[in-house]
mmCIF file of C-alpha atoms in Angstrom:
data_model
loop_
_atom_site.group_PDB
_atom_site.id
_atom_site.type_symbol
_atom_site.label_atom_id
_atom_site.label_comp_id
_atom_site.label_asym_id
_atom_site.label_seq_id
_atom_site.Cartn_x
_atom_site.Cartn_y
_atom_site.Cartn_z
ATOM 1 C CA MET N 1489 -39.387 -3.076 45.188
ATOM 2 C CA LYS N 1490 -36.697 -0.884 43.520
ATOM 3 C CA ASN N 1491 -34.198 -3.824 43.303
ATOM 4 C CA LYS N 1492 -37.122 -6.094 41.684
ATOM 5 C CA LEU N 1493 -37.670 -3.522 39.042
ATOM 6 C CA LEU N 1494 -34.238 -2.939 37.701
ATOM 7 C CA PRO N 1495 -34.136 -6.207 35.736
ATOM 8 C CA VAL N 1496 -37.447 -5.263 34.189
ATOM 9 C CA VAL N 1497 -36.223 -2.027 33.032
ATOM 10 C CA ALA N 1498 -33.008 -3.300 31.867
ATOM 11 C CA GLY N 1499 -35.032 -5.941 29.916
ATOM 12 C CA ILE N 1500 -37.246 -3.536 28.240
ATOM 13 C CA ILE N 1501 -34.016 -1.415 27.267
ATOM 14 C CA ILE N 1502 -32.555 -4.442 25.695
ATOM 15 C CA LEU N 1503 -35.727 -5.531 23.828
ATOM 16 C CA SER N 1504 -35.840 -1.849 22.617
ATOM 17 C CA GLY N 1505 -32.461 -2.115 21.041
ATOM 18 C CA ILE N 1506 -33.567 -5.383 19.338
ATOM 19 C CA LEU N 1507 -37.019 -3.950 18.136
ATOM 20 C CA ILE N 1508 -35.964 -0.579 16.879
ATOM 21 C CA PRO N 1509 -33.364 -2.013 13.998
ATOM 22 C CA ALA N 1510 -35.766 -4.877 13.306
ATOM 23 C CA ALA N 1511 -38.362 -2.248 12.078
ATOM 24 C CA SER N 1512 -35.688 -1.163 9.310
ATOM 25 C CA TYR N 1513 -34.292 -4.732 8.783
ATOM 26 C CA SER N 1514 -35.910 -5.292 5.395
ATOM 27 C CA GLN N 1515 -34.230 -1.785 4.179
ATOM 28 C CA ASN N 1516 -30.800 -2.703 5.676
ATOM 29 C CA GLN N 1517 -30.933 -6.112 4.171
ATOM 30 C CA LYS N 1518 -31.485 -4.653 0.707
ATOM 31 C CA MET N 1519 -28.502 -2.236 1.223
ATOM 32 C CA VAL N 1520 -26.145 -5.042 2.564
ATOM 33 C CA LYS N 1521 -27.132 -7.127 -0.471
ATOM 34 C CA GLN N 1522 -26.559 -4.342 -2.993
ATOM 35 C CA PHE N 1523 -22.954 -3.696 -1.405
ATOM 36 C CA LEU N 1524 -22.361 -7.654 -1.461
ATOM 37 C CA THR N 1525 -23.416 -8.079 -5.045
ATOM 38 C CA ALA N 1526 -20.949 -6.186 -6.815
ATOM 39 C CA LEU N 1527 -18.341 -3.543 -6.479
ATOM 40 C CA PRO N 1528 -18.444 -0.120 -7.962
ATOM 41 C CA SER N 1529 -16.178 -0.115 -11.021
ATOM 42 C CA GLY N 1530 -13.488 2.038 -12.307
ATOM 43 C CA LYS N 1531 -11.667 4.993 -10.580
ATOM 44 C CA PRO N 1532 -13.059 7.989 -8.585
ATOM 45 C CA ASP N 1533 -14.246 10.836 -10.610
ATOM 46 C CA ASN N 1534 -11.696 13.391 -11.638
ATOM 47 C CA ASN N 1535 -14.230 16.271 -10.059
ATOM 48 C CA GLY N 1536 -11.465 18.849 -9.436
ATOM 49 C CA ILE N 1537 -11.372 17.860 -5.799
ATOM 50 C CA LEU N 1538 -8.008 16.956 -4.718
ATOM 51 C CA ARG N 1539 -7.256 13.711 -2.766
ATOM 52 C CA LYS N 1540 -4.218 13.903 -0.444
ATOM 53 C CA TYR N 1541 -2.517 11.054 1.349
ATOM 54 C CA ARG N 1542 0.458 10.331 3.429
ATOM 55 C CA MET N 1543 2.357 7.340 2.834
ATOM 56 C CA SER N 1544 4.972 5.988 5.426
ATOM 57 C CA ALA N 1545 7.184 3.145 4.920
ATOM 58 C CA VAL N 1546 9.363 1.292 7.555
ATOM 59 C CA TYR N 1547 12.199 -0.900 6.345
ATOM 60 C CA THR N 1548 13.829 -3.239 8.936
ATOM 61 C CA ASN N 1549 16.984 -4.877 8.284
ATOM 62 C CA LEU N 1550 17.827 -8.266 9.889
ATOM 63 C CA ASP N 1551 20.015 -11.287 9.666
ATOM 64 C CA LEU N 1552 18.822 -14.559 8.862
ATOM 65 C CA TYR N 1553 18.442 -15.330 12.553
ATOM 66 C CA GLY N 1554 16.346 -12.478 13.122
ATOM 67 C CA ASN N 1555 18.915 -10.401 14.743
ATOM 68 C CA PHE N 1556 18.414 -6.336 14.310
ATOM 69 C CA SER N 1557 20.802 -4.679 11.855
ATOM 70 C CA SER N 1558 19.318 -1.081 11.047
ATOM 71 C CA LYS N 1559 15.889 0.499 9.941
ATOM 72 C CA THR N 1560 14.690 3.225 7.518
ATOM 73 C CA LEU N 1561 11.720 5.330 7.485
ATOM 74 C CA VAL N 1562 10.463 6.893 4.127
ATOM 75 C CA THR N 1563 7.496 9.212 4.057
ATOM 76 C CA GLY N 1564 5.776 11.220 1.483
ATOM 77 C CA ASP N 1565 2.707 13.436 0.736
ATOM 78 C CA TYR N 1566 0.808 12.322 -2.307
ATOM 79 C CA THR N 1567 -1.973 14.014 -4.115
ATOM 80 C CA GLU N 1568 -4.283 12.770 -6.931
ATOM 81 C CA GLY N 1569 -7.075 14.512 -8.752
ATOM 82 C CA LEU N 1570 -4.869 17.049 -10.473
ATOM 83 C CA ARG N 1571 -5.552 18.052 -14.109
ATOM 84 C CA ASN N 1572 -5.140 15.614 -16.988
ATOM 85 C CA ASN N 1573 -4.955 12.765 -14.423
ATOM 86 C CA THR N 1574 -1.856 13.696 -13.054
ATOM 87 C CA VAL N 1575 -0.558 12.989 -9.324
ATOM 88 C CA SER N 1576 2.198 14.664 -7.434
ATOM 89 C CA TRP N 1577 4.570 14.124 -4.375
ATOM 90 C CA LYS N 1578 5.888 16.230 -2.087
ATOM 91 C CA ASN N 1579 7.638 16.327 1.498
ATOM 92 C CA VAL N 1580 9.488 13.122 0.950
ATOM 93 C CA PHE N 1581 11.984 12.255 3.887
ATOM 94 C CA ILE N 1582 14.465 9.550 4.586
ATOM 95 C CA ALA N 1583 15.496 8.594 8.067
ATOM 96 C CA GLY N 1584 17.654 5.961 9.250
ATOM 97 C CA SER N 1585 18.746 4.507 12.402
ATOM 98 C CA ASN N 1586 20.979 1.573 13.782
ATOM 99 C CA GLU N 1587 18.892 1.639 17.204
ATOM 100 C CA LYS N 1588 15.974 -0.764 17.231
ATOM 101 C CA THR N 1589 14.126 1.132 19.823
ATOM 102 C CA VAL N 1590 15.197 4.801 19.250
ATOM 103 C CA PRO N 1591 12.562 6.699 17.402
ATOM 104 C CA PHE N 1592 13.293 8.022 13.980
ATOM 105 C CA ASN N 1593 14.460 11.568 13.810
ATOM 106 C CA GLU N 1594 13.180 13.989 10.861
ATOM 107 C CA GLY N 1595 15.506 12.495 8.351
ATOM 108 C CA THR N 1596 16.688 14.047 5.073
ATOM 109 C CA LYS N 1597 14.273 15.793 2.585
ATOM 110 C CA GLN N 1598 14.551 14.418 -0.990
ATOM 111 C CA ASP N 1599 14.416 17.488 -2.890
ATOM 112 C CA TYR N 1600 14.504 15.741 -6.194
ATOM 113 C CA MET N 1601 10.892 14.351 -5.353
ATOM 114 C CA GLU N 1602 9.429 17.848 -4.325
ATOM 115 C CA ASN N 1603 6.464 18.437 -6.697
ATOM 116 C CA ILE N 1604 7.232 15.634 -8.988
ATOM 117 C CA THR N 1605 4.295 15.176 -11.296
ATOM 118 C CA TYR N 1606 3.296 12.465 -13.530
ATOM 119 C CA VAL N 1607 0.618 10.273 -14.991
ATOM 120 C CA PRO N 1608 0.532 6.882 -13.263
ATOM 121 C CA SER N 1609 1.211 4.316 -16.067
ATOM 122 C CA SER N 1610 3.919 1.997 -17.356
ATOM 123 C CA LYS N 1611 6.083 4.711 -18.252
ATOM 124 C CA MET N 1612 7.037 5.013 -14.574
ATOM 125 C CA LEU N 1613 8.935 1.830 -15.194
ATOM 126 C CA GLU N 1614 11.329 3.577 -17.610
ATOM 127 C CA ALA N 1615 14.514 5.069 -16.842
ATOM 128 C CA GLU N 1616 13.440 8.241 -18.475
ATOM 129 C CA ALA N 1617 11.100 9.040 -15.881
ATOM 130 C CA PHE N 1618 13.740 9.248 -13.001
ATOM 131 C CA LYS N 1619 16.360 11.043 -15.076
ATOM 132 C CA SER N 1620 16.187 13.720 -12.255
ATOM 133 C CA PHE N 1621 17.005 11.229 -9.402
ATOM 134 C CA PRO N 1622 20.622 11.236 -7.979
ATOM 135 C CA ALA N 1623 22.815 8.427 -8.538
ATOM 136 C CA LYS N 1624 22.616 6.901 -4.863
ATOM 137 C CA ALA N 1625 21.250 3.866 -3.394
ATOM 138 C CA GLU N 1626 18.813 5.858 -1.351
ATOM 139 C CA ASN N 1627 16.720 6.872 -4.335
ATOM 140 C CA VAL N 1628 15.251 3.339 -4.841
ATOM 141 C CA LEU N 1629 13.298 3.970 -1.655
ATOM 142 C CA ALA N 1630 11.919 7.356 -3.168
ATOM 143 C CA ARG N 1631 11.165 5.382 -6.199
ATOM 144 C CA ASN N 1632 9.422 2.665 -4.337
ATOM 145 C CA LEU N 1633 6.810 5.275 -2.911
ATOM 146 C CA ILE N 1634 5.881 5.867 -6.449
ATOM 147 C CA TRP N 1635 5.739 2.062 -7.387
ATOM 148 C CA ASP N 1636 3.879 1.078 -4.228
ATOM 149 C CA MET N 1637 1.327 3.819 -4.681
ATOM 150 C CA MET N 1638 0.610 2.820 -8.260
ATOM 151 C CA THR N 1639 0.484 -0.951 -7.269
ATOM 152 C CA ILE N 1640 -2.314 0.015 -4.515
ATOM 153 C CA GLU N 1641 -4.383 2.161 -6.847
ATOM 154 C CA MET N 1642 -4.103 -0.647 -9.434
ATOM 155 C CA PHE N 1643 -5.426 -3.336 -7.205
ATOM 156 C CA ALA N 1644 -8.195 -0.921 -5.780
ATOM 157 C CA TRP N 1645 -9.561 0.048 -9.105
ATOM 158 C CA ASP N 1646 -8.273 -1.939 -12.330
ATOM 159 C CA TYR N 1647 -9.915 -5.402 -11.571
ATOM 160 C CA SER N 1648 -13.252 -4.290 -9.643
ATOM 161 C CA ASP N 1649 -15.238 -5.714 -12.611
ATOM 162 C CA SER N 1650 -13.639 -9.257 -12.290
ATOM 163 C CA LEU N 1651 -13.662 -9.532 -8.149
ATOM 164 C CA GLN N 1652 -16.331 -11.627 -6.662
ATOM 165 C CA LEU N 1653 -17.126 -11.831 -2.860
ATOM 166 C CA ASN N 1654 -14.914 -14.046 -1.138
ATOM 167 C CA LYS N 1655 -13.497 -15.499 -4.347
ATOM 168 C CA LYS N 1656 -9.670 -15.472 -5.392
ATOM 169 C CA TYR N 1657 -8.760 -13.800 -8.385
ATOM 170 C CA ILE N 1658 -5.411 -14.327 -10.107
ATOM 171 C CA ILE N 1659 -4.412 -11.230 -12.390
ATOM 172 C CA PRO N 1660 -3.709 -13.032 -15.772
ATOM 173 C CA GLU N 1661 -1.487 -10.323 -17.428
ATOM 174 C CA ILE N 1662 0.952 -9.711 -14.504
ATOM 175 C CA SER N 1663 3.632 -12.338 -14.645
ATOM 176 C CA GLY N 1664 7.139 -12.678 -15.805
ATOM 177 C CA GLU N 1665 10.164 -10.373 -15.516
ATOM 178 C CA PHE N 1666 10.135 -6.545 -16.139
ATOM 179 C CA ASN N 1667 12.761 -3.884 -15.969
ATOM 180 C CA MET N 1668 12.711 -1.357 -13.107
ATOM 181 C CA ALA N 1669 13.767 1.975 -14.743
ATOM 182 C CA ASP N 1670 17.252 0.457 -15.470
ATOM 183 C CA ILE N 1671 18.319 -0.291 -12.039
ATOM 184 C CA GLY N 1672 17.199 -3.999 -12.023
ATOM 185 C CA THR N 1673 14.435 -6.340 -12.844
ATOM 186 C CA TYR N 1674 11.517 -8.005 -10.998
ATOM 187 C CA GLU N 1675 9.527 -11.002 -11.662
ATOM 188 C CA HIS N 1676 6.324 -11.690 -10.528
ATOM 189 C CA ALA N 1677 5.401 -15.563 -9.779
ATOM 190 C CA GLY N 1678 1.651 -14.544 -9.718
ATOM 191 C CA ILE N 1679 -0.614 -12.102 -7.934
ATOM 192 C CA GLN N 1680 -4.117 -12.900 -6.090
ATOM 193 C CA LEU N 1681 -6.822 -10.678 -5.109
ATOM 194 C CA CYS N 1682 -9.851 -11.204 -2.973
ATOM 195 C CA TRP N 1683 -12.664 -8.994 -2.196
ATOM 196 C CA ASN N 1684 -13.535 -10.071 1.259
ATOM 197 C CA GLY N 1685 -16.465 -7.891 2.285
ATOM 198 C CA ILE N 1686 -17.410 -4.414 3.571
ATOM 199 C CA SER N 1687 -16.402 -2.778 6.507
ATOM 200 C CA LEU N 1688 -16.244 0.801 8.081
ATOM 201 C CA MET N 1689 -13.165 3.015 7.839
ATOM 202 C CA ASN N 1690 -12.997 6.555 8.685
ATOM 203 C CA ASN N 1691 -16.822 6.675 8.869
ATOM 204 C CA GLU N 1692 -17.256 5.594 5.147
ATOM 205 C CA MET N 1693 -18.577 2.335 4.019
ATOM 206 C CA CYS N 1694 -15.609 0.386 2.295
ATOM 207 C CA ALA N 1695 -15.212 -2.405 0.043
ATOM 208 C CA VAL N 1696 -12.145 -4.512 1.577
ATOM 209 C CA ILE N 1697 -9.542 -5.853 -1.120
ATOM 210 C CA GLU N 1698 -6.909 -8.144 -0.098
ATOM 211 C CA TYR N 1699 -3.907 -8.988 -2.229
ATOM 212 C CA ARG N 1700 -0.696 -11.293 -2.144
ATOM 213 C CA ALA N 1701 2.119 -12.020 -4.465
ATOM 214 C CA ILE N 1702 4.481 -14.637 -3.245
ATOM 215 C CA ASP N 1703 7.891 -15.796 -4.398
ATOM 216 C CA ASN N 1704 8.770 -12.916 -6.588
ATOM 217 C CA LYS N 1705 12.397 -12.584 -7.950
ATOM 218 C CA LEU N 1706 14.347 -9.410 -7.550
ATOM 219 C CA LYS N 1707 17.529 -8.095 -8.719
ATOM 220 C CA ILE N 1708 19.044 -4.536 -8.516
ATOM 221 C CA ALA N 1709 22.320 -3.462 -10.030
ATOM 222 C CA MET N 1710 23.585 0.092 -9.136
ATOM 223 C CA ASP N 1711 26.868 1.920 -9.047
ATOM 224 C CA LYS N 1712 28.192 0.376 -5.839
ATOM 225 C CA ILE N 1713 25.752 -2.180 -4.803
ATOM 226 C CA ASN N 1714 24.247 -5.346 -6.608
ATOM 227 C CA THR N 1715 21.506 -7.369 -5.185
ATOM 228 C CA LYS N 1716 19.600 -10.379 -5.819
ATOM 229 C CA GLY N 1717 16.776 -12.454 -4.022
ATOM 230 C CA THR N 1718 13.199 -13.029 -3.578
ATOM 231 C CA GLU N 1719 10.362 -11.007 -2.041
ATOM 232 C CA GLN N 1720 6.595 -11.711 -1.189
ATOM 233 C CA TYR N 1721 4.272 -8.964 -0.374
ATOM 234 C CA TRP N 1722 0.665 -8.681 0.718
ATOM 235 C CA GLY N 1723 -1.850 -6.151 1.709
ATOM 236 C CA THR N 1724 -5.156 -4.726 2.403
ATOM 237 C CA THR N 1725 -7.088 -1.840 0.872
ATOM 238 C CA TRP N 1726 -10.449 -0.097 1.994
ATOM 239 C CA ILE N 1727 -12.081 1.528 -0.762
ATOM 240 C CA SER N 1728 -15.108 3.842 -0.273
ATOM 241 C CA LEU N 1729 -18.377 2.540 -1.910
ATOM 242 C CA LYS N 1730 -19.574 5.835 -2.243
ATOM 243 C CA SER N 1731 -16.805 7.595 -3.669
ATOM 244 C CA LYS N 1732 -14.490 4.990 -4.998
ATOM 245 C CA GLN N 1733 -11.790 6.648 -3.235
ATOM 246 C CA ILE N 1734 -8.969 4.868 -1.166
ATOM 247 C CA ALA N 1735 -9.751 5.396 2.591
ATOM 248 C CA TYR N 1736 -6.745 3.483 3.846
ATOM 249 C CA ALA N 1737 -4.510 1.094 2.850
ATOM 250 C CA GLU N 1738 -1.648 -1.181 4.407
ATOM 251 C CA MET N 1739 1.079 -3.339 2.772
ATOM 252 C CA TYR N 1740 3.706 -5.830 4.181
ATOM 253 C CA GLY N 1741 6.493 -7.370 2.544
ATOM 254 C CA GLY N 1742 9.714 -9.178 3.032
ATOM 255 C CA THR N 1743 12.931 -9.768 0.997
ATOM 256 C CA ILE N 1744 15.920 -11.939 1.435
ATOM 257 C CA GLN N 1745 18.703 -10.772 -0.528
ATOM 258 C CA GLU N 1746 22.249 -11.630 -1.283
ATOM 259 C CA ILE N 1747 24.079 -8.161 -1.444
ATOM 260 C CA GLU N 1748 27.362 -7.278 -3.018
ATOM 261 C CA VAL N 1749 29.074 -3.976 -2.138
ATOM 262 C CA ARG N 1750 31.740 -2.611 -4.200
ATOM 263 C CA GLY N 1751 34.883 -2.696 -2.145
ATOM 264 C CA MET N 1752 33.939 -5.392 0.476
ATOM 265 C CA GLU N 1753 35.570 -8.736 -0.006
ATOM 266 C CA LYS N 1754 32.437 -10.889 0.854
ATOM 267 C CA LYS N 1755 28.908 -10.875 -0.152
ATOM 268 C CA PHE N 1756 26.282 -10.997 2.725
ATOM 269 C CA LEU N 1757 22.585 -12.121 3.013
ATOM 270 C CA ILE N 1758 20.047 -9.882 4.537
ATOM 271 C CA LYS N 1759 16.440 -9.950 5.303
ATOM 272 C CA THR N 1760 14.225 -6.878 4.944
ATOM 273 C CA ILE N 1761 10.701 -6.278 6.571
ATOM 274 C CA ARG N 1762 8.663 -3.588 4.811
ATOM 275 C CA GLU N 1763 5.476 -2.205 6.710
ATOM 276 C CA LEU N 1764 3.584 0.412 4.938
ATOM 277 C CA ARG N 1765 0.534 2.956 5.345
ATOM 278 C CA VAL N 1766 -1.303 5.063 3.392
ATOM 279 C CA GLU N 1767 -3.670 7.455 5.106
ATOM 280 C CA LYS N 1768 -5.892 10.473 4.125
ATOM 281 C CA ILE N 1769 -4.836 13.925 5.070
ATOM 282 C CA ASN N 1770 -6.230 17.278 4.838
#
């Protein structure tokens, strides 16, 4: 008798799971329709509450056949929501290794980045913004923290009024060559955005925005090194539908560059894979 009742009880439990949500189906349907009709526009309110994130970026260098050469980890803590729309960085470290499977050490702290404060704008592409940075190749990686975060925030907030669900949007004003603070030039072939839907991230209902930029041209000219090549990057950002804050972001990229180092007789080619994460911290 007991064995006969078990399937019946199990069936009642399953039906309960169906019937309970069904009672609120109409309400949930309205909420889903609202979320999928339009994105909340603009940036998060600057209400005096600081928003803190940790960015980490791993650069893996390979030859053209995929053989490992070296790797670099760049990390930093980013704060937004400061007065007058300023943001800041601290605890920026760069660590390198020539061993593929060996974990990174703590690395070297980049003191010139400690508490650096600025307003995200096109002025951060001017040489004046980096006049306190040392003249060494590694500072390009620290600049990338600033530029990558600006890119992620721009894609998250600046085009929300133009995005429609599952429809590609090509940013019209971003194309052509621009100067990277007097260390080189970058030329976008085009950038696509797409609002792909909603998802739960860190217990927040979020809009999911994907972007891609393919076949971009890159040149860097510094004291001891010159490079030229192409880059493609793509990524996904989760944006809270309630607060409009970035809940999580990831970016991937790849470059193939011809490298010329002063003092070396021959140029060489290198492929670099970049994997980047932006996570909330307390």
